[in-house]
Amino acid sequence: MFTPTCNCVVLNVRKHNWTEFPSEIYKMNALKVMQINHGPLKTLPSNIDVKFAKLATLNLNHNKLIEVPDSLGNMKCNQLKLDNNNLNTLPDNVWGNEHIFWLEVDNNNISTIPES
């Protein structure tokens, strides 16, 4: 069971058993860095851009994500790391997001990148 002890700026969770974010994580609205790696995470909240508006780094590598919501492309994070998941595609607005300067999507099943 996940119970945050603070409204921290950094969250680093490795080798977890979450398939989705635990409800308690939404209390951590001050997060600037979120790293949730090496687990069975399959889904992200549809309003991730609103719930975690202050994120500068989102690292969800080495999970089991099969898709991400369009709202991910609305985030103002600088680094987005989704490598080593099961993604077939990303929303177009992720590719065109002017805030992201570091995008990692290697070791997925992505076969096309939109021209835009």
PDB file of N, CA and C in Angstrom, residues 3 8 17 27 32 40 44 48-49 55 58 66 69-70 74-75 77 79 81 83 87-88 90 97 101 103-104 114:
ATOM      1  N   THR A   3       1.550   5.046   0.751  1.00  0.00           N
ATOM      2  CA  THR A   3       1.116   6.147   1.601  1.00  0.00           C
ATOM      3  C   THR A   3       2.217   7.205   1.596  1.00  0.00           C
ATOM      4  N   CYS A   8       5.968  15.832  -1.577  1.00  0.00           N
ATOM      5  CA  CYS A   8       7.357  15.960  -2.010  1.00  0.00           C
ATOM      6  C   CYS A   8       7.475  16.507  -3.431  1.00  0.00           C
ATOM      7  N   ASN A  17       4.354  -2.830  -7.824  1.00  0.00           N
ATOM      8  CA  ASN A  17       3.348  -3.790  -8.288  1.00  0.00           C
ATOM      9  C   ASN A  17       2.067  -3.089  -8.745  1.00  0.00           C
ATOM     10  N   LYS A  27      -2.450  13.170  -4.096  1.00  0.00           N
ATOM     11  CA  LYS A  27      -2.232  14.180  -3.050  1.00  0.00           C
ATOM     12  C   LYS A  27      -0.887  14.871  -3.228  1.00  0.00           C
ATOM     13  N   LYS A  32       7.705  17.548  -9.028  1.00  0.00           N
ATOM     14  CA  LYS A  32       8.404  18.063 -10.206  1.00  0.00           C
ATOM     15  C   LYS A  32       9.103  16.929 -10.944  1.00  0.00           C
ATOM     16  N   PRO A  40       4.451  -3.410 -13.395  1.00  0.00           N
ATOM     17  CA  PRO A  40       3.387  -3.759 -14.337  1.00  0.00           C
ATOM     18  C   PRO A  40       2.439  -2.609 -14.687  1.00  0.00           C
ATOM     19  N   LEU A  44      -2.435   5.101 -17.488  1.00  0.00           N
ATOM     20  CA  LEU A  44      -2.214   6.405 -16.872  1.00  0.00           C
ATOM     21  C   LEU A  44      -3.556   7.113 -16.770  1.00  0.00           C
ATOM     22  N   ILE A  48      -3.798  13.354 -16.597  1.00  0.00           N
ATOM     23  CA  ILE A  48      -2.462  13.426 -16.006  1.00  0.00           C
ATOM     24  C   ILE A  48      -1.870  14.828 -16.097  1.00  0.00           C
ATOM     25  N   ASP A  49      -2.214  15.567 -17.138  1.00  0.00           N
ATOM     26  CA  ASP A  49      -1.692  16.928 -17.308  1.00  0.00           C
ATOM     27  C   ASP A  49      -2.217  17.878 -16.237  1.00  0.00           C
ATOM     28  N   LEU A  55       5.052  18.860 -13.110  1.00  0.00           N
ATOM     29  CA  LEU A  55       6.127  17.930 -13.453  1.00  0.00           C
ATOM     30  C   LEU A  55       7.075  18.507 -14.498  1.00  0.00           C
ATOM     31  N   LEU A  58       9.016  13.247 -16.244  1.00  0.00           N
ATOM     32  CA  LEU A  58       8.143  12.092 -16.060  1.00  0.00           C
ATOM     33  C   LEU A  58       8.852  10.891 -16.652  1.00  0.00           C
ATOM     34  N   ILE A  66       0.575   0.146 -22.569  1.00  0.00           N
ATOM     35  CA  ILE A  66       0.215  -0.183 -23.949  1.00  0.00           C
ATOM     36  C   ILE A  66      -0.304   1.035 -24.694  1.00  0.00           C
ATOM     37  N   PRO A  69      -2.628   8.510 -22.550  1.00  0.00           N
ATOM     38  CA  PRO A  69      -3.727   9.413 -22.912  1.00  0.00           C
ATOM     39  C   PRO A  69      -3.237  10.624 -23.701  1.00  0.00           C
ATOM     40  N   ASP A  70      -4.137  11.214 -24.483  1.00  0.00           N
ATOM     41  CA  ASP A  70      -3.812  12.426 -25.242  1.00  0.00           C
ATOM     42  C   ASP A  70      -3.337  13.551 -24.325  1.00  0.00           C
ATOM     43  N   ASN A  74      -0.221  17.393 -23.463  1.00  0.00           N
ATOM     44  CA  ASN A  74      -0.505  18.743 -22.968  1.00  0.00           C
ATOM     45  C   ASN A  74       0.396  19.131 -21.805  1.00  0.00           C
ATOM     46  N   MET A  75       1.184  18.197 -21.337  1.00  0.00           N
ATOM     47  CA  MET A  75       2.038  18.479 -20.181  1.00  0.00           C
ATOM     48  C   MET A  75       3.173  19.416 -20.569  1.00  0.00           C
ATOM     49  N   CYS A  77       6.179  19.195 -19.201  1.00  0.00           N
ATOM     50  CA  CYS A  77       7.421  18.602 -18.716  1.00  0.00           C
ATOM     51  C   CYS A  77       8.502  18.700 -19.789  1.00  0.00           C
ATOM     52  N   GLN A  79      11.277  16.492 -19.765  1.00  0.00           N
ATOM     53  CA  GLN A  79      11.763  15.152 -20.063  1.00  0.00           C
ATOM     54  C   GLN A  79      10.616  14.162 -19.926  1.00  0.00           C
ATOM     55  N   LYS A  81      10.133  10.069 -20.432  1.00  0.00           N
ATOM     56  CA  LYS A  81      10.825   8.804 -20.669  1.00  0.00           C
ATOM     57  C   LYS A  81       9.821   7.658 -20.584  1.00  0.00           C
ATOM     58  N   ASP A  83      10.534   4.622 -22.422  1.00  0.00           N
ATOM     59  CA  ASP A  83      11.205   3.492 -23.059  1.00  0.00           C
ATOM     60  C   ASP A  83      10.909   2.183 -22.326  1.00  0.00           C
ATOM     61  N   LEU A  87       4.233   0.189 -25.983  1.00  0.00           N
ATOM     62  CA  LEU A  87       3.510   1.198 -26.749  1.00  0.00           C
ATOM     63  C   LEU A  87       3.611   0.933 -28.243  1.00  0.00           C
ATOM     64  N   ASN A  88       2.481   1.075 -28.936  1.00  0.00           N
ATOM     65  CA  ASN A  88       2.457   0.972 -30.393  1.00  0.00           C
ATOM     66  C   ASN A  88       2.468   2.337 -31.047  1.00  0.00           C
ATOM     67  N   LEU A  90       2.106   6.937 -30.043  1.00  0.00           N
ATOM     68  CA  LEU A  90       1.974   8.046 -29.096  1.00  0.00           C
ATOM     69  C   LEU A  90       1.031   9.065 -29.704  1.00  0.00           C
ATOM     70  N   ASN A  97       5.040  18.412 -28.867  1.00  0.00           N
ATOM     71  CA  ASN A  97       5.067  19.215 -27.643  1.00  0.00           C
ATOM     72  C   ASN A  97       6.353  20.039 -27.581  1.00  0.00           C
ATOM     73  N   PHE A 101      12.125  18.423 -24.388  1.00  0.00           N
ATOM     74  CA  PHE A 101      13.400  18.436 -25.109  1.00  0.00           C
ATOM     75  C   PHE A 101      14.103  17.082 -25.001  1.00  0.00           C
ATOM     76  N   LEU A 103      12.952  13.074 -25.113  1.00  0.00           N
ATOM     77  CA  LEU A 103      11.905  12.082 -25.274  1.00  0.00           C
ATOM     78  C   LEU A 103      12.557  10.730 -25.526  1.00  0.00           C
ATOM     79  N   GLU A 104      12.287   9.764 -24.644  1.00  0.00           N
ATOM     80  CA  GLU A 104      12.816   8.418 -24.801  1.00  0.00           C
ATOM     81  C   GLU A 104      11.656   7.464 -25.022  1.00  0.00           C
ATOM     82  N   PRO A 114       4.579  10.741 -36.689  1.00  0.00           N
ATOM     83  CA  PRO A 114       3.835  11.646 -37.577  1.00  0.00           C
ATOM     84  C   PRO A 114       4.728  12.731 -38.169  1.00  0.00           C
TER      85      PRO A 114
END
